[in-house]
Amino acid sequence: MTTLFEIPKTQKVVLYRETGGPEVLRYEEDFPVPSISEDEILVKNKFAGINFIDSYFRSGLYPSALPNVLGREASGVVAAVGKNVKGFKPGDKVAYLSNNTFAQYTKYDPKSKIVKLDDGVTDEQLKLYAGSIVNGLTVLTFITEAYNVQKGDYILIHAAAGGCGLIFTQLVTERGAHVIATASTHEKLQLAKKFGAKFLINSKTDNIVEKVKEFTNGKGVIASFDGIGKDTVDISLDSLARKGTFVSFGNASGAVPPLSIMKLSSKNLKVLRPMLYGYVTEPEEWEYYSKELLRLIDNGDLKINIFKTFPLKDYATATQLLEDRKTSGKIVLEIPQ
């Protein structure tokens, strides 16, 4: 193993040892640093993005082994490299998808979902990458493969001012489609408008289905991208046009209840429940989408709206804001060095 510096025995992490609400989260300062095999690398994390999925595991909605160090994406520097690893060396800057990124160190298989970055990448760029890998790749794959958005389409985006929502809004608009955005406040709707939304619906005060029909001359939207879950599943389905596609990908309001397949018949609807990893399974898929995401960010064609950066120890506060829907854009954690 070759290393960038002497690797400590313990590290600071955020984890839970039992499932529940944010109160079960623990910031521990003496958690073991993982040892790596001859085929792995060790990444010293600089930033990590916060995602709703972390709360699904913590609450017990999704199963997990205990204790569980949270986190699904990060950026940082390669600290150590196993002797069989090719293509990476200590000091390389990277961004990657992985579990256990709310930690100073994460071990990783370099043949998996990781991007080696240019040496000149700044800390600000590392923050943007850490805050966009999950959401950005989710959006890119979904608008291409779950429903391939076309010029002139009318597309319903729920929670359009959120981390995924603002990326959906930009990239769907860039394709020449019309975004119908929902959000819970006037301020969030104005942010969605700034990022390209053409039609705005206040999810607290407006009848979403009626507004969608009004904006589409009674036809409905060709696709709905819905990360809210239980509260919006019927709204999404009722807002679809004939041959429309419902893409459900989140549980922010709770798990989507069982759906009768007969509900799809009247308009010949399609329903998907995709996962990002199902679209970037093969190496060539990962290479294509990850390079496209970084290109869009670096060229300025995709703006990543960082709501706030919290220190790792304050993750409980940050996720409470996210789960209470008091944020817009993306929250990022800064990892102590």
mmCIF file of C-alpha atoms in Angstrom:
data_model
loop_
_atom_site.group_PDB
_atom_site.id
_atom_site.type_symbol
_atom_site.label_atom_id
_atom_site.label_comp_id
_atom_site.label_asym_id
_atom_site.label_seq_id
_atom_site.Cartn_x
_atom_site.Cartn_y
_atom_site.Cartn_z
ATOM 1 C CA MET A 1 0.000 0.000 0.000
ATOM 2 C CA THR A 2 1.226 3.484 -0.884
ATOM 3 C CA THR A 3 -0.008 6.437 1.145
ATOM 4 C CA LEU A 4 -0.137 10.225 0.902
ATOM 5 C CA PHE A 5 0.578 10.600 4.645
ATOM 6 C CA GLU A 6 0.368 8.534 7.806
ATOM 7 C CA ILE A 7 -3.175 7.224 8.117
ATOM 8 C CA PRO A 8 -4.708 7.613 11.608
ATOM 9 C CA LYS A 9 -6.312 4.703 13.439
ATOM 10 C CA THR A 10 -9.575 6.527 14.221
ATOM 11 C CA GLN A 11 -11.739 9.173 12.580
ATOM 12 C CA LYS A 12 -14.777 11.414 12.986
ATOM 13 C CA VAL A 13 -18.053 10.086 11.531
ATOM 14 C CA VAL A 14 -21.823 10.511 11.663
ATOM 15 C CA LEU A 15 -23.721 7.273 12.266
ATOM 16 C CA TYR A 16 -26.691 5.678 13.978
ATOM 17 C CA ARG A 17 -26.709 2.573 16.153
ATOM 18 C CA GLU A 18 -30.505 2.237 16.200
ATOM 19 C CA THR A 19 -33.187 3.369 13.788
ATOM 20 C CA GLY A 20 -35.433 6.358 14.425
ATOM 21 C CA GLY A 21 -35.639 10.117 13.935
ATOM 22 C CA PRO A 22 -32.749 12.604 13.851
ATOM 23 C CA GLU A 23 -32.368 12.112 17.609
ATOM 24 C CA VAL A 24 -30.637 8.735 17.019
ATOM 25 C CA LEU A 25 -27.792 10.344 15.042
ATOM 26 C CA ARG A 26 -24.383 10.317 16.681
ATOM 27 C CA TYR A 27 -21.207 12.237 15.939
ATOM 28 C CA GLU A 28 -18.363 9.974 16.996
ATOM 29 C CA GLU A 29 -14.705 11.005 17.038
ATOM 30 C CA ASP A 30 -13.022 7.636 17.605
ATOM 31 C CA PHE A 31 -14.570 5.395 14.937
ATOM 32 C CA PRO A 32 -12.051 3.056 13.248
ATOM 33 C CA VAL A 33 -10.568 4.127 9.927
ATOM 34 C CA PRO A 34 -11.271 1.258 7.501
ATOM 35 C CA SER A 35 -8.336 -0.813 6.306
ATOM 36 C CA ILE A 36 -8.097 -1.381 2.564
ATOM 37 C CA SER A 37 -7.302 -4.477 0.558
ATOM 38 C CA GLU A 38 -4.713 -4.656 -2.207
ATOM 39 C CA ASP A 39 -7.516 -3.827 -4.684
ATOM 40 C CA GLU A 40 -8.995 -0.800 -2.907
ATOM 41 C CA ILE A 41 -8.244 2.852 -2.303
ATOM 42 C CA LEU A 42 -8.803 5.028 0.756
ATOM 43 C CA VAL A 43 -10.330 8.470 0.142
ATOM 44 C CA LYS A 44 -9.868 11.368 2.542
ATOM 45 C CA ASN A 45 -13.179 13.165 2.156
ATOM 46 C CA LYS A 46 -13.439 16.948 1.848
ATOM 47 C CA PHE A 47 -17.167 17.396 1.185
ATOM 48 C CA ALA A 48 -20.225 15.125 1.224
ATOM 49 C CA GLY A 49 -23.725 15.771 -0.092
ATOM 50 C CA ILE A 50 -26.874 15.256 1.985
ATOM 51 C CA ASN A 51 -29.722 13.260 0.432
ATOM 52 C CA PHE A 52 -33.216 12.233 1.535
ATOM 53 C CA ILE A 53 -32.263 8.584 1.139
ATOM 54 C CA ASP A 54 -30.072 8.847 4.240
ATOM 55 C CA SER A 55 -33.217 9.486 6.292
ATOM 56 C CA TYR A 56 -34.927 6.438 4.767
ATOM 57 C CA PHE A 57 -32.166 4.169 6.069
ATOM 58 C CA ARG A 58 -31.972 5.927 9.447
ATOM 59 C CA SER A 59 -35.746 5.672 9.989
ATOM 60 C CA GLY A 60 -35.804 1.976 9.119
ATOM 61 C CA LEU A 61 -37.849 2.432 5.933
ATOM 62 C CA TYR A 62 -34.915 0.823 4.108
ATOM 63 C CA PRO A 63 -32.987 -1.943 5.898
ATOM 64 C CA SER A 64 -29.385 -1.414 6.997
ATOM 65 C CA ALA A 65 -26.744 -3.098 9.117
ATOM 66 C CA LEU A 66 -25.945 -1.424 12.448
ATOM 67 C CA PRO A 67 -24.019 0.666 13.219
ATOM 68 C CA ASN A 68 -24.376 2.492 9.921
ATOM 69 C CA VAL A 69 -22.202 5.417 8.828
ATOM 70 C CA LEU A 70 -24.385 7.582 6.605
ATOM 71 C CA GLY A 71 -23.650 9.339 3.311
ATOM 72 C CA ARG A 72 -24.044 8.485 -0.385
ATOM 73 C CA GLU A 73 -21.674 10.849 -2.251
ATOM 74 C CA ALA A 74 -18.465 12.744 -1.603
ATOM 75 C CA SER A 75 -15.381 14.382 -3.019
ATOM 76 C CA GLY A 76 -11.850 14.462 -1.698
ATOM 77 C CA VAL A 77 -8.317 13.187 -2.163
ATOM 78 C CA VAL A 78 -6.966 9.658 -2.526
ATOM 79 C CA ALA A 79 -5.000 9.008 0.690
ATOM 80 C CA ALA A 80 -3.870 5.416 0.137
ATOM 81 C CA VAL A 81 -3.781 2.935 -2.740
ATOM 82 C CA GLY A 82 -3.636 -0.863 -2.653
ATOM 83 C CA LYS A 83 -0.723 -2.391 -4.526
ATOM 84 C CA ASN A 84 -2.916 -3.946 -7.237
ATOM 85 C CA VAL A 85 -4.743 -0.694 -8.071
ATOM 86 C CA LYS A 86 -4.079 0.848 -11.476
ATOM 87 C CA GLY A 87 -4.992 4.359 -12.586
ATOM 88 C CA PHE A 88 -5.020 6.030 -9.148
ATOM 89 C CA LYS A 89 -2.268 7.360 -6.925
ATOM 90 C CA PRO A 90 -2.152 9.140 -3.571
ATOM 91 C CA GLY A 91 -3.015 12.804 -4.031
ATOM 92 C CA ASP A 92 -5.509 12.314 -6.862
ATOM 93 C CA LYS A 93 -8.669 14.375 -6.446
ATOM 94 C CA VAL A 94 -11.875 12.385 -6.872
ATOM 95 C CA ALA A 95 -15.663 12.531 -6.679
ATOM 96 C CA TYR A 96 -17.657 9.352 -6.184
ATOM 97 C CA LEU A 97 -20.839 7.511 -5.244
ATOM 98 C CA SER A 98 -20.559 5.279 -2.191
ATOM 99 C CA ASN A 99 -22.019 4.409 1.180
ATOM 100 C CA ASN A 100 -20.392 5.687 4.385
ATOM 101 C CA THR A 101 -19.240 9.107 3.145
ATOM 102 C CA PHE A 102 -20.144 11.064 6.306
ATOM 103 C CA ALA A 103 -16.669 10.270 7.546
ATOM 104 C CA GLN A 104 -13.133 11.521 7.250
ATOM 105 C CA TYR A 105 -12.127 8.383 5.359
ATOM 106 C CA THR A 106 -13.992 5.985 3.061
ATOM 107 C CA LYS A 107 -12.549 2.845 1.495
ATOM 108 C CA TYR A 108 -13.508 2.242 -2.092
ATOM 109 C CA ASP A 109 -13.237 -0.095 -5.057
ATOM 110 C CA PRO A 110 -11.702 2.106 -7.774
ATOM 111 C CA LYS A 111 -13.447 0.063 -10.476
ATOM 112 C CA SER A 112 -16.810 1.319 -9.173
ATOM 113 C CA LYS A 113 -18.555 4.717 -9.355
ATOM 114 C CA ILE A 114 -15.671 7.162 -9.075
ATOM 115 C CA VAL A 115 -14.319 10.013 -11.227
ATOM 116 C CA LYS A 116 -10.716 11.166 -11.153
ATOM 117 C CA LEU A 117 -10.613 14.957 -11.339
ATOM 118 C CA ASP A 118 -8.039 17.378 -12.680
ATOM 119 C CA ASP A 119 -5.253 18.319 -10.275
ATOM 120 C CA GLY A 120 -6.253 21.974 -10.493
ATOM 121 C CA VAL A 121 -9.782 21.425 -9.180
ATOM 122 C CA THR A 122 -10.549 23.942 -6.427
ATOM 123 C CA ASP A 123 -12.285 23.346 -3.099
ATOM 124 C CA GLU A 124 -15.311 25.184 -4.463
ATOM 125 C CA GLN A 125 -15.496 22.753 -7.372
ATOM 126 C CA LEU A 126 -15.099 19.814 -4.985
ATOM 127 C CA LYS A 127 -18.083 21.149 -3.064
ATOM 128 C CA LEU A 128 -20.192 21.418 -6.220
ATOM 129 C CA TYR A 129 -19.283 17.888 -7.299
ATOM 130 C CA ALA A 130 -20.034 16.449 -3.846
ATOM 131 C CA GLY A 131 -23.393 18.183 -3.924
ATOM 132 C CA SER A 132 -24.349 17.010 -7.394
ATOM 133 C CA ILE A 133 -23.238 13.425 -8.018
ATOM 134 C CA VAL A 134 -26.410 11.760 -6.709
ATOM 135 C CA ASN A 135 -28.929 14.383 -7.815
ATOM 136 C CA GLY A 136 -27.254 15.254 -11.094
ATOM 137 C CA LEU A 137 -26.829 11.679 -12.263
ATOM 138 C CA THR A 138 -30.343 10.828 -11.117
ATOM 139 C CA VAL A 139 -31.777 13.595 -13.268
ATOM 140 C CA LEU A 140 -29.571 12.928 -16.301
ATOM 141 C CA THR A 141 -30.424 9.244 -16.379
ATOM 142 C CA PHE A 142 -34.120 9.680 -15.601
ATOM 143 C CA ILE A 143 -34.796 12.298 -18.307
ATOM 144 C CA THR A 144 -32.996 10.093 -20.809
ATOM 145 C CA GLU A 145 -34.024 6.560 -19.873
ATOM 146 C CA ALA A 146 -37.045 6.635 -17.540
ATOM 147 C CA TYR A 147 -38.721 9.103 -19.890
ATOM 148 C CA ASN A 148 -36.705 10.608 -22.740
ATOM 149 C CA VAL A 149 -37.710 14.267 -22.571
ATOM 150 C CA GLN A 150 -38.316 15.862 -25.959
ATOM 151 C CA LYS A 151 -38.627 19.415 -27.219
ATOM 152 C CA GLY A 152 -42.149 20.737 -26.689
ATOM 153 C CA ASP A 153 -43.052 18.257 -23.914
ATOM 154 C CA TYR A 154 -44.958 19.452 -20.869
ATOM 155 C CA ILE A 155 -43.282 17.987 -17.779
ATOM 156 C CA LEU A 156 -44.478 18.142 -14.160
ATOM 157 C CA ILE A 157 -41.665 18.528 -11.610
ATOM 158 C CA HIS A 158 -42.643 18.159 -7.955
ATOM 159 C CA ALA A 159 -40.536 19.936 -5.297
ATOM 160 C CA ALA A 160 -38.961 21.907 -8.109
ATOM 161 C CA ALA A 161 -36.808 24.019 -5.772
ATOM 162 C CA GLY A 162 -35.154 21.012 -4.127
ATOM 163 C CA GLY A 163 -31.779 19.434 -4.845
ATOM 164 C CA CYS A 164 -33.122 17.248 -7.643
ATOM 165 C CA GLY A 165 -35.875 19.674 -8.578
ATOM 166 C CA LEU A 166 -33.638 22.551 -9.638
ATOM 167 C CA ILE A 167 -31.529 20.193 -11.756
ATOM 168 C CA PHE A 168 -34.629 18.671 -13.349
ATOM 169 C CA THR A 169 -35.904 22.168 -14.083
ATOM 170 C CA GLN A 170 -32.672 23.257 -15.788
ATOM 171 C CA LEU A 171 -32.041 20.141 -17.851
ATOM 172 C CA VAL A 172 -35.660 19.627 -18.917
ATOM 173 C CA THR A 173 -35.806 23.290 -19.977
ATOM 174 C CA GLU A 174 -32.481 22.931 -21.818
ATOM 175 C CA ARG A 175 -34.082 20.207 -23.929
ATOM 176 C CA GLY A 176 -36.769 22.613 -25.043
ATOM 177 C CA ALA A 177 -39.552 21.177 -22.878
ATOM 178 C CA HIS A 178 -41.930 23.166 -20.676
ATOM 179 C CA VAL A 179 -41.518 22.725 -16.911
ATOM 180 C CA ILE A 180 -44.595 22.899 -14.707
ATOM 181 C CA ALA A 181 -43.086 23.358 -11.251
ATOM 182 C CA THR A 182 -44.656 22.701 -7.865
ATOM 183 C CA ALA A 183 -43.270 24.029 -4.587
ATOM 184 C CA SER A 184 -44.654 24.886 -1.162
ATOM 185 C CA THR A 185 -43.860 28.616 -0.998
ATOM 186 C CA HIS A 186 -43.815 31.668 -3.243
ATOM 187 C CA GLU A 187 -40.077 32.042 -2.662
ATOM 188 C CA LYS A 188 -39.343 28.485 -3.777
ATOM 189 C CA LEU A 189 -41.493 28.930 -6.875
ATOM 190 C CA GLN A 190 -39.604 32.080 -7.801
ATOM 191 C CA LEU A 191 -36.340 30.171 -7.458
ATOM 192 C CA ALA A 192 -37.685 27.465 -9.776
ATOM 193 C CA LYS A 193 -38.705 30.186 -12.236
ATOM 194 C CA LYS A 194 -35.189 31.637 -12.097
ATOM 195 C CA PHE A 195 -33.833 28.224 -13.050
ATOM 196 C CA GLY A 196 -36.178 27.858 -16.025
ATOM 197 C CA ALA A 197 -39.654 26.776 -14.893
ATOM 198 C CA LYS A 198 -42.335 28.152 -17.208
ATOM 199 C CA PHE A 199 -45.461 27.439 -15.123
ATOM 200 C CA LEU A 200 -45.704 27.634 -11.320
ATOM 201 C CA ILE A 201 -48.044 25.848 -8.892
ATOM 202 C CA ASN A 202 -48.153 26.420 -5.139
ATOM 203 C CA SER A 203 -48.599 22.936 -3.682
ATOM 204 C CA LYS A 204 -50.052 24.370 -0.459
ATOM 205 C CA THR A 205 -52.753 26.596 -1.939
ATOM 206 C CA ASP A 206 -53.402 25.499 -5.537
ATOM 207 C CA ASN A 207 -55.217 22.482 -6.950
ATOM 208 C CA ILE A 208 -52.288 20.951 -8.813
ATOM 209 C CA VAL A 209 -54.319 18.796 -11.212
ATOM 210 C CA GLU A 210 -56.596 21.693 -12.182
ATOM 211 C CA LYS A 211 -53.597 23.960 -12.767
ATOM 212 C CA VAL A 212 -51.856 21.335 -14.891
ATOM 213 C CA LYS A 213 -54.962 20.963 -17.051
ATOM 214 C CA GLU A 214 -55.181 24.747 -17.360
ATOM 215 C CA PHE A 215 -51.547 25.045 -18.479
ATOM 216 C CA THR A 216 -51.844 22.190 -21.003
ATOM 217 C CA ASN A 217 -55.241 23.035 -22.529
ATOM 218 C CA GLY A 218 -56.816 20.085 -20.777
ATOM 219 C CA LYS A 219 -54.385 17.464 -22.077
ATOM 220 C CA GLY A 220 -52.130 16.938 -19.065
ATOM 221 C CA VAL A 221 -48.383 16.387 -18.937
ATOM 222 C CA ILE A 222 -46.509 13.680 -20.810
ATOM 223 C CA ALA A 223 -44.403 12.879 -17.742
ATOM 224 C CA SER A 224 -44.315 13.585 -14.014
ATOM 225 C CA PHE A 225 -41.072 13.282 -12.032
ATOM 226 C CA ASP A 226 -42.132 12.791 -8.431
ATOM 227 C CA GLY A 227 -39.815 12.514 -5.448
ATOM 228 C CA ILE A 228 -42.501 13.359 -2.866
ATOM 229 C CA GLY A 229 -44.131 9.934 -2.619
ATOM 230 C CA LYS A 230 -47.327 9.208 -0.705
ATOM 231 C CA ASP A 231 -48.850 12.697 -0.863
ATOM 232 C CA THR A 232 -48.489 13.175 -4.617
ATOM 233 C CA VAL A 233 -48.865 9.776 -6.287
ATOM 234 C CA ASP A 234 -52.529 10.306 -7.197
ATOM 235 C CA ILE A 235 -51.856 13.914 -8.206
ATOM 236 C CA SER A 236 -49.110 12.778 -10.580
ATOM 237 C CA LEU A 237 -51.267 10.082 -12.145
ATOM 238 C CA ASP A 238 -54.277 12.383 -12.528
ATOM 239 C CA SER A 239 -52.068 15.063 -14.128
ATOM 240 C CA LEU A 240 -50.801 12.785 -16.884
ATOM 241 C CA ALA A 241 -51.902 12.980 -20.488
ATOM 242 C CA ARG A 242 -52.824 9.929 -22.529
ATOM 243 C CA LYS A 243 -49.760 7.667 -22.857
ATOM 244 C CA GLY A 244 -48.063 9.636 -20.080
ATOM 245 C CA THR A 245 -45.290 8.373 -17.818
ATOM 246 C CA PHE A 246 -45.219 8.572 -14.024
ATOM 247 C CA VAL A 247 -41.650 8.426 -12.664
ATOM 248 C CA SER A 248 -41.735 7.905 -8.884
ATOM 249 C CA PHE A 249 -38.343 8.072 -7.184
ATOM 250 C CA GLY A 250 -38.702 9.289 -3.596
ATOM 251 C CA ASN A 251 -40.550 9.048 -0.295
ATOM 252 C CA ALA A 252 -40.238 12.560 1.149
ATOM 253 C CA SER A 253 -43.837 12.424 2.423
ATOM 254 C CA GLY A 254 -43.810 8.680 3.105
ATOM 255 C CA ALA A 255 -43.716 5.470 1.113
ATOM 256 C CA VAL A 256 -45.917 5.231 -1.972
ATOM 257 C CA PRO A 257 -48.904 2.980 -1.115
ATOM 258 C CA PRO A 258 -49.792 -0.073 -3.226
ATOM 259 C CA LEU A 259 -51.101 0.951 -6.634
ATOM 260 C CA SER A 260 -53.844 -0.822 -8.534
ATOM 261 C CA ILE A 261 -52.599 -1.574 -12.026
ATOM 262 C CA MET A 262 -56.131 -0.960 -13.322
ATOM 263 C CA LYS A 263 -55.637 2.757 -12.643
ATOM 264 C CA LEU A 264 -53.300 2.868 -15.638
ATOM 265 C CA SER A 265 -55.753 1.558 -18.208
ATOM 266 C CA SER A 266 -57.939 4.563 -18.930
ATOM 267 C CA LYS A 267 -55.070 6.620 -20.375
ATOM 268 C CA ASN A 268 -52.566 3.871 -21.259
ATOM 269 C CA LEU A 269 -50.153 5.143 -18.624
ATOM 270 C CA LYS A 270 -46.674 3.907 -17.737
ATOM 271 C CA VAL A 271 -45.272 3.810 -14.184
ATOM 272 C CA LEU A 272 -41.614 3.481 -13.232
ATOM 273 C CA ARG A 273 -39.808 3.287 -9.907
ATOM 274 C CA PRO A 274 -36.205 3.620 -11.121
ATOM 275 C CA MET A 275 -32.966 3.734 -9.151
ATOM 276 C CA LEU A 276 -29.882 5.611 -10.301
ATOM 277 C CA TYR A 277 -27.635 2.570 -9.943
ATOM 278 C CA GLY A 278 -29.805 0.646 -12.400
ATOM 279 C CA TYR A 279 -28.836 3.114 -15.123
ATOM 280 C CA VAL A 280 -25.085 3.314 -14.384
ATOM 281 C CA THR A 281 -24.425 -0.379 -13.728
ATOM 282 C CA GLU A 282 -22.053 -0.985 -16.630
ATOM 283 C CA PRO A 283 -18.690 0.846 -16.784
ATOM 284 C CA GLU A 284 -19.542 2.517 -20.086
ATOM 285 C CA GLU A 285 -22.833 3.810 -18.640
ATOM 286 C CA TRP A 286 -21.074 5.286 -15.622
ATOM 287 C CA GLU A 287 -18.358 6.853 -17.780
ATOM 288 C CA TYR A 288 -20.859 8.448 -20.151
ATOM 289 C CA TYR A 289 -23.188 9.957 -17.549
ATOM 290 C CA SER A 290 -20.511 11.032 -15.053
ATOM 291 C CA LYS A 291 -18.477 12.803 -17.739
ATOM 292 C CA GLU A 292 -21.608 14.480 -19.084
ATOM 293 C CA LEU A 293 -22.523 15.735 -15.611
ATOM 294 C CA LEU A 294 -19.088 17.227 -14.966
ATOM 295 C CA ARG A 295 -19.093 18.796 -18.441
ATOM 296 C CA LEU A 296 -22.418 20.498 -17.760
ATOM 297 C CA ILE A 297 -21.227 21.826 -14.402
ATOM 298 C CA ASP A 298 -17.803 22.959 -15.606
ATOM 299 C CA ASN A 299 -19.270 24.706 -18.664
ATOM 300 C CA GLY A 300 -21.786 26.546 -16.514
ATOM 301 C CA ASP A 301 -24.707 24.914 -18.337
ATOM 302 C CA LEU A 302 -25.870 23.384 -15.043
ATOM 303 C CA LYS A 303 -25.921 25.494 -11.892
ATOM 304 C CA ILE A 304 -25.734 23.651 -8.574
ATOM 305 C CA ASN A 305 -27.536 25.713 -5.963
ATOM 306 C CA ILE A 306 -25.846 25.097 -2.591
ATOM 307 C CA PHE A 307 -28.365 26.086 0.091
ATOM 308 C CA LYS A 308 -25.870 25.870 2.947
ATOM 309 C CA THR A 309 -22.676 24.107 3.988
ATOM 310 C CA PHE A 310 -22.675 22.574 7.476
ATOM 311 C CA PRO A 311 -19.757 21.059 9.382
ATOM 312 C CA LEU A 312 -19.992 17.277 9.670
ATOM 313 C CA LYS A 313 -20.847 17.451 13.374
ATOM 314 C CA ASP A 314 -24.030 19.437 12.572
ATOM 315 C CA TYR A 315 -25.562 16.864 10.232
ATOM 316 C CA ALA A 316 -28.547 16.320 12.562
ATOM 317 C CA THR A 317 -29.475 20.003 12.247
ATOM 318 C CA ALA A 318 -29.019 19.929 8.486
ATOM 319 C CA THR A 319 -31.165 16.842 7.883
ATOM 320 C CA GLN A 320 -33.905 18.198 10.149
ATOM 321 C CA LEU A 321 -34.130 21.257 7.879
ATOM 322 C CA LEU A 322 -34.250 19.002 4.815
ATOM 323 C CA GLU A 323 -36.891 16.687 6.263
ATOM 324 C CA ASP A 324 -38.998 19.681 7.373
ATOM 325 C CA ARG A 325 -38.828 20.999 3.771
ATOM 326 C CA LYS A 326 -37.197 24.228 4.892
ATOM 327 C CA THR A 327 -34.421 24.124 2.297
ATOM 328 C CA SER A 328 -33.986 24.776 -1.394
ATOM 329 C CA GLY A 329 -31.240 23.399 -3.582
ATOM 330 C CA LYS A 330 -28.576 21.218 -1.963
ATOM 331 C CA ILE A 331 -27.056 20.933 1.495
ATOM 332 C CA VAL A 332 -23.403 19.924 1.742
ATOM 333 C CA LEU A 333 -21.283 18.779 4.683
ATOM 334 C CA GLU A 334 -17.683 19.923 5.106
ATOM 335 C CA ILE A 335 -15.562 17.123 6.516
ATOM 336 C CA PRO A 336 -12.917 18.035 9.135
ATOM 337 C CA GLN A 337 -9.362 17.621 7.818
#
